[in-house]
C-alpha cells in the first residue's frame, strides 16, 4: 500500500501542465515561451523565429545562461527551473546579436506552483563510512562538471523513455533527510540544497538498464558515493546520469541508441537498498526526468 501511495504522489507531481504559450514580437524577431512544463523542477521551452539572420542567442534566467540551438523546428533553448523556486511570474532575458548590436528582450512567463513531499532515508553503517572517504567530494565535483557539458547537436528524437520497466517509488524533488548523516545530496551534487535530484526505481539487482534516449557515453566509471556511474550526453545541454549500477556495459566515447542496454542495476555507492537512480540534467541543473518524457523534440 505504501508503494501505491508513493507512486500516486509521483504521478500527480510528474504530470505536465496544460499547454500555454507566451509570445512576444520585437521587430523581425518572435519569441515564444511554452509554459506547459514550467514548474519548479521543470523547463521553459523557448523558441525563436527571425526573418533576418542573427548571431548567437542566449536565454538568461535565475543566474543561468542557456544557449539557443538549432532543431528541426527552428532555434530553441531549454531553460531549467530549479525545484527550490516558488511559483509565480518570472522574467526571462533573451540576449541576441542583431544589426543594431546586442539586444536584451525581457519576456514574462509563469511558473506554476508545485510542492514535493519530503522523505527520510536511513543508510546502513557501511554506507555511511563512504561519506568520509578521502576524495569523495572532489570526485563528485568532477562529476558535476561533466553534467554541465553543452554539445551542439540534438542526439535524441521524441520523448525519453524510462530506463527500466517499472514505476519509480521515490520521485524527483523531495526534500531529503538522511538519518545519521548530513548534506548527502549536496555531497554528490554540491548545488541547490538537500533535495532528491532524480527518480529511484526499486528493481532487483541485475535488472537491465536501457538508454532513455540516444546519446554518447561521456562517463562510465566507479565513484565513491554514487557507485558505478554512467553519464549519457544527449546533446544541447541535456544529459542522463545513472547511479548505483552493479555493472556498466558500455565504454566512454561509445554511441548508444534509445533503448539499448547500458548496464545492470545494483546497490553500489551510498545506495540504502538495491535500486536504480536516474537523473536528467539540463545545463547543469537537475530537472524532473518526466519533463523529458513529455517534451516533444
C-alpha positions as YAML, in Angstrom:
chain: A
units: angstrom
residues:
- id: 1
  name: UNK
  ca: [0.00, 0.00, 0.00]
- id: 2
  name: UNK
  ca: [2.84, 2.42, 0.86]
- id: 3
  name: UNK
  ca: [4.36, 1.94, -2.59]
- id: 4
  name: UNK
  ca: [0.99, 2.55, -4.24]
- id: 5
  name: UNK
  ca: [0.55, 5.81, -2.33]
- id: 6
  name: UNK
  ca: [4.07, 6.95, -3.22]
- id: 7
  name: UNK
  ca: [3.56, 6.06, -6.87]
- id: 8
  name: UNK
  ca: [0.27, 8.01, -6.84]
- id: 9
  name: UNK
  ca: [2.03, 11.06, -5.40]
- id: 10
  name: UNK
  ca: [4.75, 10.80, -8.05]
- id: 11
  name: UNK
  ca: [2.11, 10.55, -10.78]
- id: 12
  name: UNK
  ca: [0.45, 13.75, -9.56]
- id: 13
  name: UNK
  ca: [3.73, 15.63, -9.17]
- id: 14
  name: UNK
  ca: [5.05, 14.49, -12.55]
- id: 15
  name: UNK
  ca: [2.03, 15.35, -14.69]
- id: 16
  name: UNK
  ca: [2.61, 18.05, -17.33]
- id: 17
  name: UNK
  ca: [0.59, 21.24, -17.18]
- id: 18
  name: UNK
  ca: [-1.95, 22.32, -19.80]
- id: 19
  name: UNK
  ca: [0.00, 23.78, -22.71]
- id: 20
  name: UNK
  ca: [0.18, 27.55, -22.80]
- id: 21
  name: UNK
  ca: [2.48, 29.72, -24.88]
- id: 22
  name: UNK
  ca: [3.54, 33.30, -24.28]
- id: 23
  name: UNK
  ca: [4.72, 35.13, -27.42]
- id: 24
  name: UNK
  ca: [6.50, 38.44, -27.91]
- id: 25
  name: UNK
  ca: [7.47, 40.10, -31.17]
- id: 26
  name: UNK
  ca: [10.21, 42.72, -31.40]
- id: 27
  name: UNK
  ca: [10.93, 43.93, -34.91]
- id: 28
  name: UNK
  ca: [11.66, 40.89, -37.07]
- id: 29
  name: UNK
  ca: [12.12, 38.56, -34.09]
- id: 30
  name: UNK
  ca: [9.35, 36.48, -32.50]
- id: 31
  name: UNK
  ca: [9.99, 34.74, -29.18]
- id: 32
  name: UNK
  ca: [7.64, 32.03, -27.86]
- id: 33
  name: UNK
  ca: [7.80, 30.56, -24.36]
- id: 34
  name: UNK
  ca: [5.99, 27.27, -23.80]
- id: 35
  name: UNK
  ca: [4.79, 27.12, -20.18]
- id: 36
  name: UNK
  ca: [3.45, 23.57, -20.38]
- id: 37
  name: UNK
  ca: [6.43, 22.21, -18.39]
- id: 38
  name: UNK
  ca: [7.11, 25.38, -16.37]
- id: 39
  name: UNK
  ca: [7.04, 24.39, -12.71]
- id: 40
  name: UNK
  ca: [9.75, 24.06, -10.03]
- id: 41
  name: UNK
  ca: [11.94, 21.28, -11.37]
- id: 42
  name: UNK
  ca: [10.64, 21.72, -14.92]
- id: 43
  name: UNK
  ca: [11.59, 23.72, -18.01]
- id: 44
  name: UNK
  ca: [10.78, 26.79, -20.01]
- id: 45
  name: UNK
  ca: [10.87, 25.75, -23.67]
- id: 46
  name: UNK
  ca: [11.79, 28.91, -25.57]
- id: 47
  name: UNK
  ca: [11.65, 29.15, -29.37]
- id: 48
  name: UNK
  ca: [12.84, 31.95, -31.61]
- id: 49
  name: UNK
  ca: [11.99, 32.88, -35.17]
- id: 50
  name: UNK
  ca: [13.61, 35.69, -37.12]
- id: 51
  name: UNK
  ca: [13.05, 36.97, -40.64]
- id: 52
  name: UNK
  ca: [16.66, 38.12, -40.74]
- id: 53
  name: UNK
  ca: [19.91, 36.44, -39.78]
- id: 54
  name: UNK
  ca: [21.03, 36.94, -36.19]
- id: 55
  name: UNK
  ca: [24.08, 35.88, -34.24]
- id: 56
  name: UNK
  ca: [24.37, 33.93, -31.01]
- id: 57
  name: UNK
  ca: [21.22, 33.92, -28.87]
- id: 58
  name: UNK
  ca: [21.08, 33.15, -25.15]
- id: 59
  name: UNK
  ca: [18.19, 32.88, -22.69]
- id: 60
  name: UNK
  ca: [19.13, 34.09, -19.21]
- id: 61
  name: UNK
  ca: [17.16, 33.18, -16.10]
- id: 62
  name: UNK
  ca: [17.93, 32.78, -12.40]
- id: 63
  name: UNK
  ca: [21.66, 33.25, -12.93]
- id: 64
  name: UNK
  ca: [21.82, 30.73, -15.78]
- id: 65
  name: UNK
  ca: [22.68, 31.44, -19.42]
- id: 66
  name: UNK
  ca: [21.16, 28.86, -21.74]
- id: 67
  name: UNK
  ca: [22.14, 29.00, -25.42]
- id: 68
  name: UNK
  ca: [19.70, 28.52, -28.27]
- id: 69
  name: UNK
  ca: [20.44, 25.56, -30.53]
- id: 70
  name: UNK
  ca: [19.16, 24.61, -33.96]
- id: 71
  name: UNK
  ca: [16.47, 21.93, -34.03]
- id: 72
  name: UNK
  ca: [14.23, 20.52, -36.74]
- id: 73
  name: UNK
  ca: [11.67, 23.17, -35.78]
- id: 74
  name: UNK
  ca: [13.96, 26.20, -35.56]
- id: 75
  name: UNK
  ca: [16.04, 27.66, -32.74]
- id: 76
  name: UNK
  ca: [15.21, 26.52, -29.22]
- id: 77
  name: UNK
  ca: [16.52, 26.96, -25.70]
- id: 78
  name: UNK
  ca: [15.69, 24.66, -22.79]
- id: 79
  name: UNK
  ca: [15.76, 26.73, -19.60]
- id: 80
  name: UNK
  ca: [15.73, 24.69, -16.36]
- id: 81
  name: UNK
  ca: [13.73, 25.83, -13.34]
- id: 82
  name: UNK
  ca: [15.24, 24.87, -10.00]
- id: 83
  name: UNK
  ca: [12.88, 22.95, -7.70]
- id: 84
  name: UNK
  ca: [13.57, 25.41, -4.88]
- id: 85
  name: UNK
  ca: [11.97, 28.31, -6.79]
- id: 86
  name: UNK
  ca: [8.45, 29.37, -5.91]
- id: 87
  name: UNK
  ca: [5.66, 29.56, -8.44]
- id: 88
  name: UNK
  ca: [4.66, 32.92, -9.86]
- id: 89
  name: UNK
  ca: [5.63, 35.35, -12.59]
- id: 90
  name: UNK
  ca: [9.20, 35.16, -13.88]
- id: 91
  name: UNK
  ca: [11.18, 37.20, -16.40]
- id: 92
  name: UNK
  ca: [13.49, 35.62, -18.94]
- id: 93
  name: UNK
  ca: [16.07, 37.72, -20.75]
- id: 94
  name: UNK
  ca: [16.63, 36.86, -24.41]
- id: 95
  name: UNK
  ca: [20.02, 38.19, -25.47]
- id: 96
  name: UNK
  ca: [20.84, 38.31, -29.17]
- id: 97
  name: UNK
  ca: [23.26, 39.84, -31.64]
- id: 98
  name: UNK
  ca: [21.37, 41.96, -34.19]
- id: 99
  name: UNK
  ca: [22.24, 44.60, -36.77]
- id: 100
  name: UNK
  ca: [21.91, 47.30, -34.12]
- id: 101
  name: UNK
  ca: [24.23, 45.47, -31.76]
- id: 102
  name: UNK
  ca: [23.50, 43.34, -28.75]
- id: 103
  name: UNK
  ca: [19.90, 43.41, -27.54]
- id: 104
  name: UNK
  ca: [18.20, 42.04, -24.44]
- id: 105
  name: UNK
  ca: [14.49, 41.33, -24.75]
- id: 106
  name: UNK
  ca: [12.60, 40.65, -21.49]
- id: 107
  name: UNK
  ca: [9.80, 38.09, -21.68]
- id: 108
  name: UNK
  ca: [7.47, 37.45, -18.75]
- id: 109
  name: UNK
  ca: [6.18, 33.93, -18.16]
- id: 110
  name: UNK
  ca: [4.51, 31.98, -15.37]
- id: 111
  name: UNK
  ca: [5.93, 29.22, -13.17]
- id: 112
  name: UNK
  ca: [3.13, 27.02, -11.83]
- id: 113
  name: UNK
  ca: [3.44, 26.19, -8.11]
- id: 114
  name: UNK
  ca: [4.49, 22.67, -7.20]
- id: 115
  name: UNK
  ca: [5.36, 21.02, -3.90]
- id: 116
  name: UNK
  ca: [7.31, 17.82, -3.36]
- id: 117
  name: UNK
  ca: [6.63, 15.54, -0.37]
- id: 118
  name: UNK
  ca: [9.65, 15.08, 1.94]
- id: 119
  name: UNK
  ca: [11.29, 11.75, 2.60]
- id: 120
  name: UNK
  ca: [13.70, 10.25, 5.11]
- id: 121
  name: UNK
  ca: [16.47, 7.77, 4.29]
- id: 122
  name: UNK
  ca: [18.47, 5.57, 6.67]
- id: 123
  name: UNK
  ca: [21.85, 4.47, 5.36]
- id: 124
  name: UNK
  ca: [23.50, 1.26, 6.63]
- id: 125
  name: UNK
  ca: [26.63, 1.84, 8.71]
- id: 126
  name: UNK
  ca: [28.84, 0.52, 5.94]
- id: 127
  name: UNK
  ca: [27.42, 3.08, 3.53]
- id: 128
  name: UNK
  ca: [27.81, 5.98, 5.97]
- id: 129
  name: UNK
  ca: [31.55, 5.33, 6.04]
- id: 130
  name: UNK
  ca: [31.74, 6.17, 2.33]
- id: 131
  name: UNK
  ca: [30.88, 9.80, 3.10]
- id: 132
  name: UNK
  ca: [34.19, 10.11, 4.95]
- id: 133
  name: UNK
  ca: [36.34, 8.57, 2.23]
- id: 134
  name: UNK
  ca: [39.12, 10.91, 1.03]
- id: 135
  name: UNK
  ca: [38.37, 12.33, -2.38]
- id: 136
  name: UNK
  ca: [34.63, 11.63, -2.31]
- id: 137
  name: UNK
  ca: [33.52, 15.25, -2.56]
- id: 138
  name: UNK
  ca: [36.25, 16.19, -5.05]
- id: 139
  name: UNK
  ca: [35.20, 13.27, -7.25]
- id: 140
  name: UNK
  ca: [31.59, 14.42, -7.09]
- id: 141
  name: UNK
  ca: [32.57, 17.94, -8.14]
- id: 142
  name: UNK
  ca: [34.25, 16.48, -11.21]
- id: 143
  name: UNK
  ca: [31.05, 14.57, -11.97]
- id: 144
  name: UNK
  ca: [29.07, 17.80, -11.80]
- id: 145
  name: UNK
  ca: [31.41, 19.40, -14.34]
- id: 146
  name: UNK
  ca: [30.66, 16.51, -16.70]
- id: 147
  name: UNK
  ca: [26.94, 17.13, -16.23]
- id: 148
  name: UNK
  ca: [27.42, 20.69, -17.50]
- id: 149
  name: UNK
  ca: [28.52, 19.66, -20.99]
- id: 150
  name: UNK
  ca: [26.82, 21.51, -23.86]
- id: 151
  name: UNK
  ca: [27.38, 19.74, -27.19]
- id: 152
  name: UNK
  ca: [25.63, 21.45, -30.08]
- id: 153
  name: UNK
  ca: [23.77, 18.60, -31.80]
- id: 154
  name: UNK
  ca: [20.46, 17.20, -30.59]
- id: 155
  name: UNK
  ca: [21.01, 13.45, -30.45]
- id: 156
  name: UNK
  ca: [17.57, 12.36, -29.24]
- id: 157
  name: UNK
  ca: [14.32, 12.11, -31.17]
- id: 158
  name: UNK
  ca: [10.94, 12.01, -29.48]
- id: 159
  name: UNK
  ca: [10.16, 11.70, -25.77]
- id: 160
  name: UNK
  ca: [12.57, 9.96, -23.40]
- id: 161
  name: UNK
  ca: [11.60, 6.51, -22.10]
- id: 162
  name: UNK
  ca: [12.06, 5.22, -18.55]
- id: 163
  name: UNK
  ca: [15.31, 3.20, -18.28]
- id: 164
  name: UNK
  ca: [13.62, 0.20, -16.63]
- id: 165
  name: UNK
  ca: [10.20, -1.39, -16.92]
- id: 166
  name: UNK
  ca: [8.97, -0.30, -13.50]
- id: 167
  name: UNK
  ca: [7.31, 2.65, -11.81]
- id: 168
  name: UNK
  ca: [9.55, 4.91, -9.71]
- id: 169
  name: UNK
  ca: [8.95, 4.61, -5.98]
- id: 170
  name: UNK
  ca: [10.80, 7.76, -4.96]
- id: 171
  name: UNK
  ca: [10.40, 10.75, -7.21]
- id: 172
  name: UNK
  ca: [12.31, 13.88, -8.05]
- id: 173
  name: UNK
  ca: [12.38, 16.99, -5.88]
- id: 174
  name: UNK
  ca: [11.66, 15.53, -2.46]
- id: 175
  name: UNK
  ca: [13.39, 17.39, 0.40]
- id: 176
  name: UNK
  ca: [15.51, 14.57, 1.81]
- id: 177
  name: UNK
  ca: [16.74, 13.88, 5.33]
- id: 178
  name: UNK
  ca: [19.39, 11.22, 5.86]
- id: 179
  name: UNK
  ca: [19.24, 9.73, 9.35]
- id: 180
  name: UNK
  ca: [22.69, 9.87, 10.94]
- id: 181
  name: UNK
  ca: [24.21, 11.87, 8.08]
- id: 182
  name: UNK
  ca: [24.12, 15.42, 6.77]
- id: 183
  name: UNK
  ca: [24.27, 17.01, 3.34]
- id: 184
  name: UNK
  ca: [24.32, 13.75, 1.40]
- id: 185
  name: UNK
  ca: [22.59, 15.22, -1.65]
- id: 186
  name: UNK
  ca: [24.93, 18.22, -1.64]
- id: 187
  name: UNK
  ca: [27.94, 15.93, -1.31]
- id: 188
  name: UNK
  ca: [27.01, 14.23, -4.57]
- id: 189
  name: UNK
  ca: [25.99, 17.40, -6.43]
- id: 190
  name: UNK
  ca: [27.08, 20.42, -4.33]
- id: 191
  name: UNK
  ca: [24.37, 22.76, -5.56]
- id: 192
  name: UNK
  ca: [20.87, 23.86, -4.64]
- id: 193
  name: UNK
  ca: [20.33, 22.16, -1.28]
- id: 194
  name: UNK
  ca: [19.09, 18.85, 0.02]
- id: 195
  name: UNK
  ca: [16.50, 17.61, -2.45]
- id: 196
  name: UNK
  ca: [16.29, 14.40, -4.46]
- id: 197
  name: UNK
  ca: [17.68, 15.03, -7.92]
- id: 198
  name: UNK
  ca: [16.22, 12.10, -9.84]
- id: 199
  name: UNK
  ca: [13.90, 9.10, -9.84]
- id: 200
  name: UNK
  ca: [14.51, 5.91, -7.84]
- id: 201
  name: UNK
  ca: [13.34, 2.56, -9.18]
- id: 202
  name: UNK
  ca: [13.36, -0.25, -6.60]
- id: 203
  name: UNK
  ca: [14.21, -3.04, -9.03]
- id: 204
  name: UNK
  ca: [16.08, -6.26, -8.19]
- id: 205
  name: UNK
  ca: [19.88, -6.20, -8.55]
- id: 206
  name: UNK
  ca: [20.90, -7.18, -12.06]
- id: 207
  name: UNK
  ca: [17.89, -5.58, -13.77]
- id: 208
  name: UNK
  ca: [18.80, -4.48, -17.31]
- id: 209
  name: UNK
  ca: [19.05, -0.69, -17.64]
- id: 210
  name: UNK
  ca: [18.27, 0.81, -21.05]
- id: 211
  name: UNK
  ca: [19.20, 4.17, -22.53]
- id: 212
  name: UNK
  ca: [16.21, 6.52, -22.20]
- id: 213
  name: UNK
  ca: [17.25, 8.23, -25.44]
- id: 214
  name: UNK
  ca: [20.12, 8.20, -27.91]
- id: 215
  name: UNK
  ca: [23.40, 9.72, -26.82]
- id: 216
  name: UNK
  ca: [27.12, 9.33, -26.29]
- id: 217
  name: UNK
  ca: [28.73, 7.86, -23.18]
- id: 218
  name: UNK
  ca: [30.85, 10.56, -21.55]
- id: 219
  name: UNK
  ca: [31.46, 8.84, -18.20]
- id: 220
  name: UNK
  ca: [31.46, 5.16, -17.28]
- id: 221
  name: UNK
  ca: [33.38, 4.63, -14.06]
- id: 222
  name: UNK
  ca: [33.06, 3.76, -10.37]
- id: 223
  name: UNK
  ca: [32.57, 6.68, -7.98]
- id: 224
  name: UNK
  ca: [32.88, 6.61, -4.20]
- id: 225
  name: UNK
  ca: [29.42, 7.97, -3.41]
- id: 226
  name: UNK
  ca: [27.34, 7.21, -6.49]
- id: 227
  name: UNK
  ca: [28.88, 3.79, -7.14]
- id: 228
  name: UNK
  ca: [29.19, 2.55, -10.70]
- id: 229
  name: UNK
  ca: [28.12, 5.67, -12.56]
- id: 230
  name: UNK
  ca: [27.17, 6.21, -16.19]
- id: 231
  name: UNK
  ca: [26.53, 9.54, -17.95]
- id: 232
  name: UNK
  ca: [24.95, 9.88, -21.41]
- id: 233
  name: UNK
  ca: [25.21, 13.13, -23.36]
- id: 234
  name: UNK
  ca: [22.00, 13.57, -25.36]
- id: 235
  name: UNK
  ca: [23.16, 16.88, -26.80]
- id: 236
  name: UNK
  ca: [22.32, 20.56, -26.40]
- id: 237
  name: UNK
  ca: [22.97, 20.58, -22.65]
- id: 238
  name: UNK
  ca: [20.80, 17.55, -21.81]
- id: 239
  name: UNK
  ca: [22.45, 14.61, -20.02]
- id: 240
  name: UNK
  ca: [21.26, 11.50, -18.19]
- id: 241
  name: UNK
  ca: [23.12, 10.03, -15.23]
- id: 242
  name: UNK
  ca: [22.65, 6.61, -13.64]
- id: 243
  name: UNK
  ca: [23.87, 5.75, -10.12]
- id: 244
  name: UNK
  ca: [24.45, 2.55, -8.12]
- id: 245
  name: UNK
  ca: [24.86, 0.17, -11.08]
- id: 246
  name: UNK
  ca: [26.23, -3.31, -10.45]
- id: 247
  name: UNK
  ca: [27.74, -3.42, -13.93]
- id: 248
  name: UNK
  ca: [28.40, -0.99, -16.78]
- id: 249
  name: UNK
  ca: [28.16, -2.49, -20.27]
- id: 250
  name: UNK
  ca: [29.30, 0.46, -22.40]
- id: 251
  name: UNK
  ca: [32.53, 2.43, -22.69]
- id: 252
  name: UNK
  ca: [33.31, 6.14, -22.69]
- id: 253
  name: UNK
  ca: [33.03, 7.56, -26.19]
- id: 254
  name: UNK
  ca: [30.58, 4.88, -27.31]
- id: 255
  name: UNK
  ca: [27.37, 5.88, -29.11]
- id: 256
  name: UNK
  ca: [24.15, 4.22, -27.89]
- id: 257
  name: UNK
  ca: [20.69, 4.19, -29.41]
- id: 258
  name: UNK
  ca: [17.49, 4.68, -27.47]
- id: 259
  name: UNK
  ca: [16.51, 1.53, -25.54]
- id: 260
  name: UNK
  ca: [19.98, -0.01, -25.91]
- id: 261
  name: UNK
  ca: [21.15, -1.99, -22.84]
- id: 262
  name: UNK
  ca: [23.79, 0.03, -20.98]
- id: 263
  name: UNK
  ca: [24.24, -1.79, -17.67]
- id: 264
  name: UNK
  ca: [22.67, -3.59, -14.72]
- id: 265
  name: UNK
  ca: [21.09, -2.10, -11.61]
- id: 266
  name: UNK
  ca: [22.64, -2.67, -8.18]
- id: 267
  name: UNK
  ca: [23.41, -1.03, -4.85]
- id: 268
  name: UNK
  ca: [26.95, 0.31, -5.30]
- id: 269
  name: UNK
  ca: [27.92, 3.57, -3.61]
- id: 270
  name: UNK
  ca: [25.71, 5.02, -0.88]
- id: 271
  name: UNK
  ca: [22.53, 3.29, -2.01]
- id: 272
  name: UNK
  ca: [20.40, 2.45, 1.03]
- id: 273
  name: UNK
  ca: [18.95, -0.55, -0.84]
- id: 274
  name: UNK
  ca: [19.25, -2.03, -4.34]
- id: 275
  name: UNK
  ca: [17.73, 0.39, -6.83]
- id: 276
  name: UNK
  ca: [18.38, 2.43, -9.96]
- id: 277
  name: UNK
  ca: [18.74, 6.20, -9.67]
- id: 278
  name: UNK
  ca: [18.12, 8.08, -12.93]
- id: 279
  name: UNK
  ca: [18.58, 11.84, -13.13]
- id: 280
  name: UNK
  ca: [18.40, 14.31, -16.02]
- id: 281
  name: UNK
  ca: [20.50, 17.47, -16.04]
- id: 282
  name: UNK
  ca: [19.82, 20.45, -18.31]
- id: 283
  name: UNK
  ca: [22.65, 23.00, -18.43]
- id: 284
  name: UNK
  ca: [23.99, 21.63, -15.16]
- id: 285
  name: UNK
  ca: [20.68, 21.72, -13.26]
- id: 286
  name: UNK
  ca: [18.86, 18.52, -12.28]
- id: 287
  name: UNK
  ca: [15.26, 18.62, -13.54]
- id: 288
  name: UNK
  ca: [12.38, 16.20, -13.15]
- id: 289
  name: UNK
  ca: [13.18, 13.41, -15.67]
- id: 290
  name: UNK
  ca: [9.49, 13.26, -16.55]
- id: 291
  name: UNK
  ca: [9.78, 16.58, -18.37]
- id: 292
  name: UNK
  ca: [11.91, 14.80, -20.97]
- id: 293
  name: UNK
  ca: [9.29, 12.06, -21.17]
- id: 294
  name: UNK
  ca: [6.77, 14.79, -22.04]
- id: 295
  name: UNK
  ca: [8.91, 17.04, -24.26]
- id: 296
  name: UNK
  ca: [8.34, 16.78, -27.99]
- id: 297
  name: UNK
  ca: [11.53, 17.26, -29.99]
...
